[in-house]
PDB file of C-alpha atoms in Angstrom:
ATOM      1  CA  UNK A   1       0.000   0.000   0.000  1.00  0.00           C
ATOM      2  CA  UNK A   2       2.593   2.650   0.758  1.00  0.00           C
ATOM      3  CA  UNK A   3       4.457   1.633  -2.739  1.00  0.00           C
ATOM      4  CA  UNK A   4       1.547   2.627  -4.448  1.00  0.00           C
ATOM      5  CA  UNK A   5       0.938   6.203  -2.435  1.00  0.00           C
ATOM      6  CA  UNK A   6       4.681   6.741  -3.021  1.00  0.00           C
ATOM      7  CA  UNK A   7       3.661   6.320  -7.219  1.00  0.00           C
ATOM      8  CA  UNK A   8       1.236   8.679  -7.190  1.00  0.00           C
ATOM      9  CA  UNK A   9       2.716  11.714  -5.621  1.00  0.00           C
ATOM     10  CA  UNK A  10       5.319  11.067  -7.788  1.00  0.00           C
ATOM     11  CA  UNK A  11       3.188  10.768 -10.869  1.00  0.00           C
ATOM     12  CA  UNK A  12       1.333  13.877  -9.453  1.00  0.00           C
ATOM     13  CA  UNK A  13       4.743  15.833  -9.014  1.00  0.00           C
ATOM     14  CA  UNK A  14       5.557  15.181 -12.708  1.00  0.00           C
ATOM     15  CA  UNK A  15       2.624  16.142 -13.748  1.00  0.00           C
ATOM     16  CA  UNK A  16       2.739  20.004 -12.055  1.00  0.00           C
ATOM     17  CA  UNK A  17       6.359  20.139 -13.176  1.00  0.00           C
ATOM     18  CA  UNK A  18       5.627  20.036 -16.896  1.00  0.00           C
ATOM     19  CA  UNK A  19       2.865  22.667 -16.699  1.00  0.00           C
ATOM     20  CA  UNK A  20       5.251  25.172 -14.990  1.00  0.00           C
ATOM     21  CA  UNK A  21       8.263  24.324 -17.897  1.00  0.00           C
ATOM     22  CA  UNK A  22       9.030  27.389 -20.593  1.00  0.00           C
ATOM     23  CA  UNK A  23       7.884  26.634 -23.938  1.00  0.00           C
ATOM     24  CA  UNK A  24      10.481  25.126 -26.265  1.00  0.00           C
ATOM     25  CA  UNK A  25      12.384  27.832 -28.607  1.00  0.00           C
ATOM     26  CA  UNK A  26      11.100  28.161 -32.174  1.00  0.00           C
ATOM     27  CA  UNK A  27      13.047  26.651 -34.622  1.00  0.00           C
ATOM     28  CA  UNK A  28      15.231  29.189 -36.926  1.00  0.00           C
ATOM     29  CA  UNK A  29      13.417  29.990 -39.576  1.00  0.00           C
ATOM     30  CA  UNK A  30      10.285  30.306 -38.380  1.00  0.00           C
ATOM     31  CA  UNK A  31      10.042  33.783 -36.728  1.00  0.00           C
ATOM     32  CA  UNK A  32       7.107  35.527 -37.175  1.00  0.00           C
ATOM     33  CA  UNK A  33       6.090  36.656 -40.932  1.00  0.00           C
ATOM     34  CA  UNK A  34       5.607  40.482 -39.797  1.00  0.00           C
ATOM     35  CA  UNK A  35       9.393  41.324 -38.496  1.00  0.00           C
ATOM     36  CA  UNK A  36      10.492  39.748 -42.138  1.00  0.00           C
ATOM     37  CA  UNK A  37       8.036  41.386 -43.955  1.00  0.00           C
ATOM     38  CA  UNK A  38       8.963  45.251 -42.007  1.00  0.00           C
ATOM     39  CA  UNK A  39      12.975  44.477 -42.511  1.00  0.00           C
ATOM     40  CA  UNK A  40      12.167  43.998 -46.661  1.00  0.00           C
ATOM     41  CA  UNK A  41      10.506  46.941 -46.163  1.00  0.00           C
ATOM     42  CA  UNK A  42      13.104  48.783 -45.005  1.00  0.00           C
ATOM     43  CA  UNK A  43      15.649  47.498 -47.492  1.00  0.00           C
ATOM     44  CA  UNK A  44      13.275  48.562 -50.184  1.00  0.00           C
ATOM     45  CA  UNK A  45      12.864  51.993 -48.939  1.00  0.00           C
ATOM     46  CA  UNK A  46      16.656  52.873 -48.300  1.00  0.00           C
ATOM     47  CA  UNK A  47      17.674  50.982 -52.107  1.00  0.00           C
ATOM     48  CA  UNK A  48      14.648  52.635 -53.935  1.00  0.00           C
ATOM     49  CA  UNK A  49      15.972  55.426 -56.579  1.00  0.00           C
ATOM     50  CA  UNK A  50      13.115  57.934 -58.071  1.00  0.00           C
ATOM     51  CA  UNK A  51      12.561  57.791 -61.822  1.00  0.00           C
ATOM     52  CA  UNK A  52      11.296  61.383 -61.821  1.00  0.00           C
ATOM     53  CA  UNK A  53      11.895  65.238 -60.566  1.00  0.00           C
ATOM     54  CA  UNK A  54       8.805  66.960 -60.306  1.00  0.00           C
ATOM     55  CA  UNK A  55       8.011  70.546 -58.909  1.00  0.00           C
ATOM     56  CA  UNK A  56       6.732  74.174 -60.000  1.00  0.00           C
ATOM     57  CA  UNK A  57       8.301  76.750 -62.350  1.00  0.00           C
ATOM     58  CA  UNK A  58       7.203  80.344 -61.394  1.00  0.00           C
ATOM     59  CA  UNK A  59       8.439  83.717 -63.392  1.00  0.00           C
ATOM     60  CA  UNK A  60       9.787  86.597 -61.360  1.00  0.00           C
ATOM     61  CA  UNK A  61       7.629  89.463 -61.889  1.00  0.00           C
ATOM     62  CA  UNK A  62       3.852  89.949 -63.391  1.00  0.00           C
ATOM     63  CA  UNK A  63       4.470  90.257 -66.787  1.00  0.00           C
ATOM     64  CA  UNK A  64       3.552  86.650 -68.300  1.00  0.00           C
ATOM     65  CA  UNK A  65       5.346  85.404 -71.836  1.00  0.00           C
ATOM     66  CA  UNK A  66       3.570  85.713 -75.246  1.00  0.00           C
ATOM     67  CA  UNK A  67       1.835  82.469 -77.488  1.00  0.00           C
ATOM     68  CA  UNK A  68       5.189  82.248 -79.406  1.00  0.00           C
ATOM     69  CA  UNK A  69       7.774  81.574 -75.909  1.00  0.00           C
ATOM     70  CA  UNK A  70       8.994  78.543 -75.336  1.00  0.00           C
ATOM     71  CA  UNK A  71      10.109  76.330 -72.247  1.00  0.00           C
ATOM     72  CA  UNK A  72      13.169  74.089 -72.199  1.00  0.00           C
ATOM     73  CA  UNK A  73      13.713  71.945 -69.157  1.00  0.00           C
ATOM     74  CA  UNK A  74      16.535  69.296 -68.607  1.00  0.00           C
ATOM     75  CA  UNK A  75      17.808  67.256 -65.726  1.00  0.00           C
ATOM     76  CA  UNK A  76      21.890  67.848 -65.811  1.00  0.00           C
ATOM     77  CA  UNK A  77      24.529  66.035 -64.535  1.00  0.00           C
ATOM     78  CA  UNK A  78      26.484  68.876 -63.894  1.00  0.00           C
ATOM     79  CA  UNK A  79      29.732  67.295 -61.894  1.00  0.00           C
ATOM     80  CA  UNK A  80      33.356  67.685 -63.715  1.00  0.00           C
ATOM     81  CA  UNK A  81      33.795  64.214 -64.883  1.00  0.00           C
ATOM     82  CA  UNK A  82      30.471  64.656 -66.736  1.00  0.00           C
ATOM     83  CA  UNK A  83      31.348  67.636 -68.611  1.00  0.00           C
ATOM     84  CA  UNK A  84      29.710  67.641 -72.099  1.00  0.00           C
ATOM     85  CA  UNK A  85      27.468  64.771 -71.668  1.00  0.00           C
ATOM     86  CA  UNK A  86      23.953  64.329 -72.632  1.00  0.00           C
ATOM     87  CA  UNK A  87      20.683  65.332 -70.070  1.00  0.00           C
ATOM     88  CA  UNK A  88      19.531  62.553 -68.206  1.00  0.00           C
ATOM     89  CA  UNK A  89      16.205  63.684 -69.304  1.00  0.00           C
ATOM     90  CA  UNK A  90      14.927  66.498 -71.639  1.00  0.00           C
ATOM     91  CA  UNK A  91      11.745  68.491 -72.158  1.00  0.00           C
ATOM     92  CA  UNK A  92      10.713  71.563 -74.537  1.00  0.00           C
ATOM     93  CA  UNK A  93       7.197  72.680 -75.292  1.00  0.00           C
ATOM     94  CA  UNK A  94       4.644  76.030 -75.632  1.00  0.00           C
ATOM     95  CA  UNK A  95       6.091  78.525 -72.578  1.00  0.00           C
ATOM     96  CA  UNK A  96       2.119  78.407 -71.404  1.00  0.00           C
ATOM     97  CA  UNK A  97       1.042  80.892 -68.627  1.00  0.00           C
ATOM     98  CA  UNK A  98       2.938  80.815 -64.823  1.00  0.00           C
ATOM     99  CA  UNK A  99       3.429  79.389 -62.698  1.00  0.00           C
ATOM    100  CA  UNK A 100       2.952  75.774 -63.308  1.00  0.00           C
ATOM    101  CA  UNK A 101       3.948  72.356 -63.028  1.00  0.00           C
ATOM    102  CA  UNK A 102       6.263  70.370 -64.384  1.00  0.00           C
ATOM    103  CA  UNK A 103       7.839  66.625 -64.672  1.00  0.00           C
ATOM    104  CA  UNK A 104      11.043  65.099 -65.779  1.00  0.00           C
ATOM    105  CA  UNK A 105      10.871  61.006 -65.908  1.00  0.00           C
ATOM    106  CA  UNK A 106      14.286  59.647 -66.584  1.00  0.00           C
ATOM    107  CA  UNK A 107      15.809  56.220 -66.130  1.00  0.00           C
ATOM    108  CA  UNK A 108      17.418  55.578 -62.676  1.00  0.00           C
ATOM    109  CA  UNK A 109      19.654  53.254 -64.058  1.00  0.00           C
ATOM    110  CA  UNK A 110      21.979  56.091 -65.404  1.00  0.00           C
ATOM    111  CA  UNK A 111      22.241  57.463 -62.057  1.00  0.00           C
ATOM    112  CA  UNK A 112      25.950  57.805 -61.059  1.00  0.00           C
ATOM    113  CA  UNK A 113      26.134  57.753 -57.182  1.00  0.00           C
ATOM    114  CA  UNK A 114      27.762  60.773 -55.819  1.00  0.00           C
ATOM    115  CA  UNK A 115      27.398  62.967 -59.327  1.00  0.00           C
ATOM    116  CA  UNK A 116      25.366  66.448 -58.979  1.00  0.00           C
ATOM    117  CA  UNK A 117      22.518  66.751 -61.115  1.00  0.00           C
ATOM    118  CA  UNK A 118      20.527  69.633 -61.672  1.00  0.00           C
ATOM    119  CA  UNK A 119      17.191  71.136 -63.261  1.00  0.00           C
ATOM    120  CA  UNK A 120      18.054  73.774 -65.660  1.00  0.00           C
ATOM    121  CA  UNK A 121      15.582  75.369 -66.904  1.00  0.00           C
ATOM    122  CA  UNK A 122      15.542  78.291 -69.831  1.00  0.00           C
ATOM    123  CA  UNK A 123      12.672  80.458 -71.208  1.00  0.00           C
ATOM    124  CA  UNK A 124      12.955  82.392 -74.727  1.00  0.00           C
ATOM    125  CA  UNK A 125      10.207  84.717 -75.572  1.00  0.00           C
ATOM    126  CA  UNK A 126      11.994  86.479 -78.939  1.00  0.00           C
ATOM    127  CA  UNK A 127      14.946  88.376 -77.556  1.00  0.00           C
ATOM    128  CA  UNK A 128      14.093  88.096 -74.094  1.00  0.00           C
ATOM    129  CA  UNK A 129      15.543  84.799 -72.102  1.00  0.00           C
ATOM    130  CA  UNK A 130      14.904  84.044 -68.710  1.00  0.00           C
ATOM    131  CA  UNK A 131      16.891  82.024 -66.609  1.00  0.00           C
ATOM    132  CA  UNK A 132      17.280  80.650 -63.122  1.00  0.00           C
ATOM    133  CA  UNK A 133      19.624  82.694 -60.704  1.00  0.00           C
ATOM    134  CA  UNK A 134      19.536  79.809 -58.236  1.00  0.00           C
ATOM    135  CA  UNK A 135      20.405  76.150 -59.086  1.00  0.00           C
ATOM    136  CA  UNK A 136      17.589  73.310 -58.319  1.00  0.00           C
ATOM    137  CA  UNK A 137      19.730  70.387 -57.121  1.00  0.00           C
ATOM    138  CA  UNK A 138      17.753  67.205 -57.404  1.00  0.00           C
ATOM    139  CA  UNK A 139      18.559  62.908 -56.692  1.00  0.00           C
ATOM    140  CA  UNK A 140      21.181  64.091 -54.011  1.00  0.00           C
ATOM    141  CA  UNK A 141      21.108  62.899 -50.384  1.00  0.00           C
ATOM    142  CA  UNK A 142      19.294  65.928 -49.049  1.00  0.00           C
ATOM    143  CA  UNK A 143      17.937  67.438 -52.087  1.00  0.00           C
ATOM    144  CA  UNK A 144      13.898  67.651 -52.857  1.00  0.00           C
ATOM    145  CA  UNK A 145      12.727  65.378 -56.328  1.00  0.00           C
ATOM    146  CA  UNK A 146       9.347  66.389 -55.700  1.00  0.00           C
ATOM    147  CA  UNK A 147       7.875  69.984 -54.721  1.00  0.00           C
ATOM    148  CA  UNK A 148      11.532  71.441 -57.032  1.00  0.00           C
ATOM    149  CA  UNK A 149      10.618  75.350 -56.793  1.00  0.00           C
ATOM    150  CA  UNK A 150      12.266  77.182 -59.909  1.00  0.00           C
ATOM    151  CA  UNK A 151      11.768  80.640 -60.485  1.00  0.00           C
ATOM    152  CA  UNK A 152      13.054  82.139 -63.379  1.00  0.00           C
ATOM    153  CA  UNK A 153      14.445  85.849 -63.695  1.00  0.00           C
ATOM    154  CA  UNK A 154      13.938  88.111 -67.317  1.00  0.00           C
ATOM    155  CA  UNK A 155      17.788  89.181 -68.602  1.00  0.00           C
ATOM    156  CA  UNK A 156      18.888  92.157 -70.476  1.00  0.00           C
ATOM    157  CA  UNK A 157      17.906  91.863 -74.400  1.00  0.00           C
ATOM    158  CA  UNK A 158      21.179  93.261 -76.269  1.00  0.00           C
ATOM    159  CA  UNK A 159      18.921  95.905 -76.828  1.00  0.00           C
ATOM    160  CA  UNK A 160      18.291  97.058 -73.299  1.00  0.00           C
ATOM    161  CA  UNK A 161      22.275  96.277 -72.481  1.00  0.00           C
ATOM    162  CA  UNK A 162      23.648  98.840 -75.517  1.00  0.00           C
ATOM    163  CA  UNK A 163      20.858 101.478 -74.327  1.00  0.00           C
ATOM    164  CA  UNK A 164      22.244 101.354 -70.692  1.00  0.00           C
ATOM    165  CA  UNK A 165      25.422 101.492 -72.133  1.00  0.00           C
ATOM    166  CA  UNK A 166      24.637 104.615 -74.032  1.00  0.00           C
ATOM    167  CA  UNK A 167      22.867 106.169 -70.692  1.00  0.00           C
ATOM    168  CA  UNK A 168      25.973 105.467 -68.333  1.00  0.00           C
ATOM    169  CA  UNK A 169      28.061 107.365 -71.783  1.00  0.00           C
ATOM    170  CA  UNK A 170      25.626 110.318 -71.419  1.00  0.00           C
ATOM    171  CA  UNK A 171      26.074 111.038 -67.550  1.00  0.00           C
ATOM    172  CA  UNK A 172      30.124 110.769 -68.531  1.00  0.00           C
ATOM    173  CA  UNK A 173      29.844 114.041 -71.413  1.00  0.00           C
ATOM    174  CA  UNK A 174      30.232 116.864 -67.894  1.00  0.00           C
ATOM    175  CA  UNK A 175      33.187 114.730 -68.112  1.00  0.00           C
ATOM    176  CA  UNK A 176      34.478 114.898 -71.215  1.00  0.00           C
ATOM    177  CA  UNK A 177      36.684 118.282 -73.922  1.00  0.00           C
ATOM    178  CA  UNK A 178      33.773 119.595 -75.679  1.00  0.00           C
ATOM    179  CA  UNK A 179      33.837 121.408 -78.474  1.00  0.00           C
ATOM    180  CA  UNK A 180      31.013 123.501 -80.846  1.00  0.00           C
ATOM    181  CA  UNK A 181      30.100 124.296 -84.318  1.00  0.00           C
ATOM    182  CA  UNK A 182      27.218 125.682 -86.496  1.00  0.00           C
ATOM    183  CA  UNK A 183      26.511 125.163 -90.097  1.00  0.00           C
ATOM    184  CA  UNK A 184      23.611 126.724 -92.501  1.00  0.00           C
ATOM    185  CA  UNK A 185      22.141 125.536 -95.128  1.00  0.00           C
ATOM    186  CA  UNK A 186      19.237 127.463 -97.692  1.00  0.00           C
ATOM    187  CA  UNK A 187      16.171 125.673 -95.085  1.00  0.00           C
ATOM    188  CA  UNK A 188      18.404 123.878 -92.459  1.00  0.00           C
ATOM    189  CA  UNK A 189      20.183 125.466 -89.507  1.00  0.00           C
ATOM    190  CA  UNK A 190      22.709 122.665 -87.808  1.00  0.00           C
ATOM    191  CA  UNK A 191      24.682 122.617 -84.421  1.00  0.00           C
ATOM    192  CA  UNK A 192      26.583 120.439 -83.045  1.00  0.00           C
ATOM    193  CA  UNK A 193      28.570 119.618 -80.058  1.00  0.00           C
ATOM    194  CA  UNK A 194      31.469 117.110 -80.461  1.00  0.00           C
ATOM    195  CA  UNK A 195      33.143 115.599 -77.006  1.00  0.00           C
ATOM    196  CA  UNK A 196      36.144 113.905 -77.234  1.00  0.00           C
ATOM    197  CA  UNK A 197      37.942 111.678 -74.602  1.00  0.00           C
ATOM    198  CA  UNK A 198      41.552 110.444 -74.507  1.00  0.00           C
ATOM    199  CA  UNK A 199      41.646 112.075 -78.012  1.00  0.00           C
ATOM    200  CA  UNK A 200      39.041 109.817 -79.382  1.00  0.00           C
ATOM    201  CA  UNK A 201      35.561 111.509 -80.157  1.00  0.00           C
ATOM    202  CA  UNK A 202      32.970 109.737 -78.206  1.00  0.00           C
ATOM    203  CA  UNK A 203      29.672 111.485 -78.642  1.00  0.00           C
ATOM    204  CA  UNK A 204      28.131 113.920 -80.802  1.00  0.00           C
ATOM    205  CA  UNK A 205      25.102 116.015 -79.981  1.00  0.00           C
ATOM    206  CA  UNK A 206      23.161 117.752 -82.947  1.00  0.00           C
ATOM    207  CA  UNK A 207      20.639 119.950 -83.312  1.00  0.00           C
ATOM    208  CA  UNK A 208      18.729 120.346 -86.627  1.00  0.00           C
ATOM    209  CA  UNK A 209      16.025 123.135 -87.469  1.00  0.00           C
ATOM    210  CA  UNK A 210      14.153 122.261 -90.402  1.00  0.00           C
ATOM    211  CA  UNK A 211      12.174 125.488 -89.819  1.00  0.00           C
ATOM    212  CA  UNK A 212       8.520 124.994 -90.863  1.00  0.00           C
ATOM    213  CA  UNK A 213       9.387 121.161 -91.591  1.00  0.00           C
ATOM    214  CA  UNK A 214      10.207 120.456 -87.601  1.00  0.00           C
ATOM    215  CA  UNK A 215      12.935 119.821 -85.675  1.00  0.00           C
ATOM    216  CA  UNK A 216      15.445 116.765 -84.581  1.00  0.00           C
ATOM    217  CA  UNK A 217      17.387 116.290 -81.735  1.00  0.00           C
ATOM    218  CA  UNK A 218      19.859 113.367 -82.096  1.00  0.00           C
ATOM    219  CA  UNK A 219      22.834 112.095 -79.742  1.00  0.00           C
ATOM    220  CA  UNK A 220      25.112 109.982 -81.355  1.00  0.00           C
ATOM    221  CA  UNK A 221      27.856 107.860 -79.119  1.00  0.00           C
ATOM    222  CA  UNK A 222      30.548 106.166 -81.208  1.00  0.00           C
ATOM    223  CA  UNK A 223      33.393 103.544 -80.784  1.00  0.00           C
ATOM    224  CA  UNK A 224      36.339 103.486 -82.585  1.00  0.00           C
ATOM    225  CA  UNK A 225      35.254 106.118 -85.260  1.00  0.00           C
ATOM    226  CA  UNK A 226      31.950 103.855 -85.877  1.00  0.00           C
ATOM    227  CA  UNK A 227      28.504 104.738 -84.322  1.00  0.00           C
ATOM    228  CA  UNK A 228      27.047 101.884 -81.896  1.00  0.00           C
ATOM    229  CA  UNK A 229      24.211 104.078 -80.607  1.00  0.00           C
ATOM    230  CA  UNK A 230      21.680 106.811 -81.656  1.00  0.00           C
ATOM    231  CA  UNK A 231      18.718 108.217 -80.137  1.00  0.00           C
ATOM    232  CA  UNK A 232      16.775 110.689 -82.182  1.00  0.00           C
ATOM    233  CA  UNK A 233      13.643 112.922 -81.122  1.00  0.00           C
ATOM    234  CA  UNK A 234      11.428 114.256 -83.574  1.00  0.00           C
ATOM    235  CA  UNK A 235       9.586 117.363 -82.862  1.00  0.00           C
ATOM    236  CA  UNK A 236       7.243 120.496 -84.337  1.00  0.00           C
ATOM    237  CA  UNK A 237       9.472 122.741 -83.067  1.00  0.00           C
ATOM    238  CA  UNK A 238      12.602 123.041 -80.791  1.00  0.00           C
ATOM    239  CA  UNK A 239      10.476 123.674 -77.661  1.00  0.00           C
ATOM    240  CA  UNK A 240       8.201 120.978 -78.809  1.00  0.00           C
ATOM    241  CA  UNK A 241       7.426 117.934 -77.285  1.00  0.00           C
ATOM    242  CA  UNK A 242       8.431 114.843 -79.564  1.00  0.00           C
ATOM    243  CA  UNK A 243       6.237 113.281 -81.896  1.00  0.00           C
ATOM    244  CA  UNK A 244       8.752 110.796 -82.285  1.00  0.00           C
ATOM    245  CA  UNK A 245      11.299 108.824 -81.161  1.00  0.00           C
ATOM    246  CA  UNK A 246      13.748 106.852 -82.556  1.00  0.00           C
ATOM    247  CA  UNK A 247      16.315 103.980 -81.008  1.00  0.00           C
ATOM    248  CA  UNK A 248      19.202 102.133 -82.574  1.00  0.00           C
ATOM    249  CA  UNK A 249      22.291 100.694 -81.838  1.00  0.00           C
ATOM    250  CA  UNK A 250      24.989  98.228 -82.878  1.00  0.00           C
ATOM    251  CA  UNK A 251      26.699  95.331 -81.240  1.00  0.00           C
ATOM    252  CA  UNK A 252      30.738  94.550 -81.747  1.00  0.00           C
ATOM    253  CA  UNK A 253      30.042  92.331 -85.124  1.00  0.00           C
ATOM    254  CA  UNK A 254      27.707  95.012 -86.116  1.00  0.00           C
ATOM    255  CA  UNK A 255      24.578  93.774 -85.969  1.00  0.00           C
ATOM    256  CA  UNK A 256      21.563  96.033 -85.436  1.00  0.00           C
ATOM    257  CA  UNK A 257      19.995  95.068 -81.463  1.00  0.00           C
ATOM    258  CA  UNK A 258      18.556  97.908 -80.689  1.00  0.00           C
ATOM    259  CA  UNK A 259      15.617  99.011 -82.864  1.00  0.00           C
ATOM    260  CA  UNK A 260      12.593 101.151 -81.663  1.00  0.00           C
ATOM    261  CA  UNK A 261      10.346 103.416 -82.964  1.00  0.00           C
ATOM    262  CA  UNK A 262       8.307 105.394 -80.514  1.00  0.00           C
ATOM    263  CA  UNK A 263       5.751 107.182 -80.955  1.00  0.00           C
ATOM    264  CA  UNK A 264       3.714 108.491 -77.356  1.00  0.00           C
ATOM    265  CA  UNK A 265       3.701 105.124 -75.185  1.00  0.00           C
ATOM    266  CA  UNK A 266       3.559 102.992 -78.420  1.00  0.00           C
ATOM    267  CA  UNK A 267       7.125 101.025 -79.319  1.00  0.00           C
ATOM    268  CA  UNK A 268       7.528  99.326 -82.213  1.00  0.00           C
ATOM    269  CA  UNK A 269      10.219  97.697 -83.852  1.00  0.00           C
ATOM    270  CA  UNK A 270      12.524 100.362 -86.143  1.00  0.00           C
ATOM    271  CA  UNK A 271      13.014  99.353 -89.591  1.00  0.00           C
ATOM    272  CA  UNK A 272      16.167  98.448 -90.682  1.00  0.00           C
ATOM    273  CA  UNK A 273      16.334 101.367 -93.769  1.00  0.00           C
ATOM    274  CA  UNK A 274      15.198 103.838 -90.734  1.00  0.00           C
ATOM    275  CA  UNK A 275      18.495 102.848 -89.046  1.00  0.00           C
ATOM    276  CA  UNK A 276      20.513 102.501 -91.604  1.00  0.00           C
ATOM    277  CA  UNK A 277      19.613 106.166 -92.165  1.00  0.00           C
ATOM    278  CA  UNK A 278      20.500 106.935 -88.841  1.00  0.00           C
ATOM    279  CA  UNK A 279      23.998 105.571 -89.380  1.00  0.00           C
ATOM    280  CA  UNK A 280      24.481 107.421 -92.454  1.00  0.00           C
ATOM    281  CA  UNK A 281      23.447 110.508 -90.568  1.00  0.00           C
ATOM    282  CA  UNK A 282      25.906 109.690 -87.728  1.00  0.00           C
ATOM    283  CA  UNK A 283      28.820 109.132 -90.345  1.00  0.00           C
ATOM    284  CA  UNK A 284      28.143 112.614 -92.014  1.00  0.00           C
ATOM    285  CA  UNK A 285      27.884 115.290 -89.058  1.00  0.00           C
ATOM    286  CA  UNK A 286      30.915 112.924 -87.420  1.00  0.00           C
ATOM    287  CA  UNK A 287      32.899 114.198 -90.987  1.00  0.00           C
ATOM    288  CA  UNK A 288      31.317 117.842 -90.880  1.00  0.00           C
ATOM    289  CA  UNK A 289      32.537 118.594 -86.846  1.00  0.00           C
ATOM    290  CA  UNK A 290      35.828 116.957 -87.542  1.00  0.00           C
ATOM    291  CA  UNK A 291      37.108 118.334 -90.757  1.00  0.00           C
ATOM    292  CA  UNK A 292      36.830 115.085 -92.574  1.00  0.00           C
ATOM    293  CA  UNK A 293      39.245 113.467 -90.269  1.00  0.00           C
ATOM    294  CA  UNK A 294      36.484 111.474 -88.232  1.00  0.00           C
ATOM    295  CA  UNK A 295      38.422 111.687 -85.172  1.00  0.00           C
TER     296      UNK A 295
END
């Protein structure tokens, strides 16, 4: 009897001893299909390289581009060992209205870890070109595909940079040895005033009385014995406002840039006979105040 007392306490002791044992440890390879799933994830995420650059291109300003502008956009791998080679991507359409969206796509397989690559982005509406003052650095560690802000900036026309040139010349005459001279004609009364600097003549100021016919006003600036510049003013009389006003001027391979006719707050584009009148003009009173020597 006391065997079989002993057998059951024993059998009993067993019995609470397995309940109270830690589970057995998963085999590998079976841990739970959420942690694998969230470390793919991750490896995904940090290997993942964007196929496009998208953002907004705004214009600096209020004045928006005519129907004939157009837009060039093009992502740039601008680092020194890439010097000369092709965009990664490429765009050029119809300028449209701004600001407005835009979208490169490109192929991330001609990526080059650790080369710079820009957006460059160039408007041409006729003369005028605008371009970006700031760089848009895209695909960089750091740098913003998506959301890109671009604004581009309106340059000079060579227009607008020979008539600045030929303002800064005028505020430089105080400067300048001036001399005068008169000369009359059977129904034209001329004068002149011819300043010269470091012996070369530099600008010429005439005044022309046609009498009953009007009256012109004209400042020629010259380089090198050639005129680059001329602004004339047409008027009723000497004391009379201008009815007219004409613009033209030359760049260094002598090609006409400047070219405006003017007539109240109405510019249009001057003819090319007009200023090739204008030069003719410029050549003959340049001979008259010098003597023929044109210098």
């Amino acid at each position: 009897m006391r065997k079989t007392v002993l057998s059951l306490m024993s059998i009993t002791a067993l019995a609470l001893a397995g309940c109270n044992a830690p589970a057995p440890s998963p085999q590998a390879g079976t841990e739970a299909p959420a942690s694998a799933n969230t470390a793919a994830a991750a490896t995904t995420a940090a290997t993942a390289v964007a196929n496009e650059v998208s953002g907004t291109i705004s214009l600096r300003g209020s004045v928006q581009p005519s129907a004939n502008a157009t837009l060039v956009l093009n992502l740039v791998d601008v680092s020194a060992t890439a010097a000369g080679s092709a965009p990664l991507a490429s765009k050029t359409s119809p300028a449209g209205s701004f600001p407005q969206p835009f979208k490169l796509e490109f192929n991330p397989a001609e990526v080059k870890p650790g080369d710079l690559y820009v957006i460059q982005a160039m408007l041409t509406d006729g003369e005028r070109h605008y371009a970006m003052p700031i760089q848009a650095p895209v695909l960089a560690k750091g740098s913003k595909n998506d959301g890109v802000a671009i604004e581009l900036v309106a340059e000079q026309t060579p227009g607008e940079k020979i008539m600045d040139a030929f303002t800064a010349e005028q505020k430089q005459l105080g400067g300048m040895k001036v001399s005068h001279g008169t000369k009359l004609d059977a129904d034209v009364s001329r004068g002149w005033q011819l300043f010269r600097q470091a012996g070369q003549v530099e600008f010429i100021r005439e005044l022309v009385d046609y009498g009953d016919k009007g009256f012109t006003s004209t400042d020629y600036a010259y380089k090198d014995g050639k005129p680059w510049a001329i602004v004339q003013e047409t008027k009723p009389s000497r004391d009379g406002k201008p009815s007219a006003i004409d613009r033209a001027g030359w760049n260094d391979d002598g090609a006409l840039v400047l070219k405006q006719h003017q007539v109240g707050g109405d510019v249009q584009e001057l003819g090319d006979d007009a200023a090739a009148k204008l030069k003719k003009q410029a050549m003959e009173i340049l001979s008259v105040a010098t003597g023929g020597k044109n210098k």
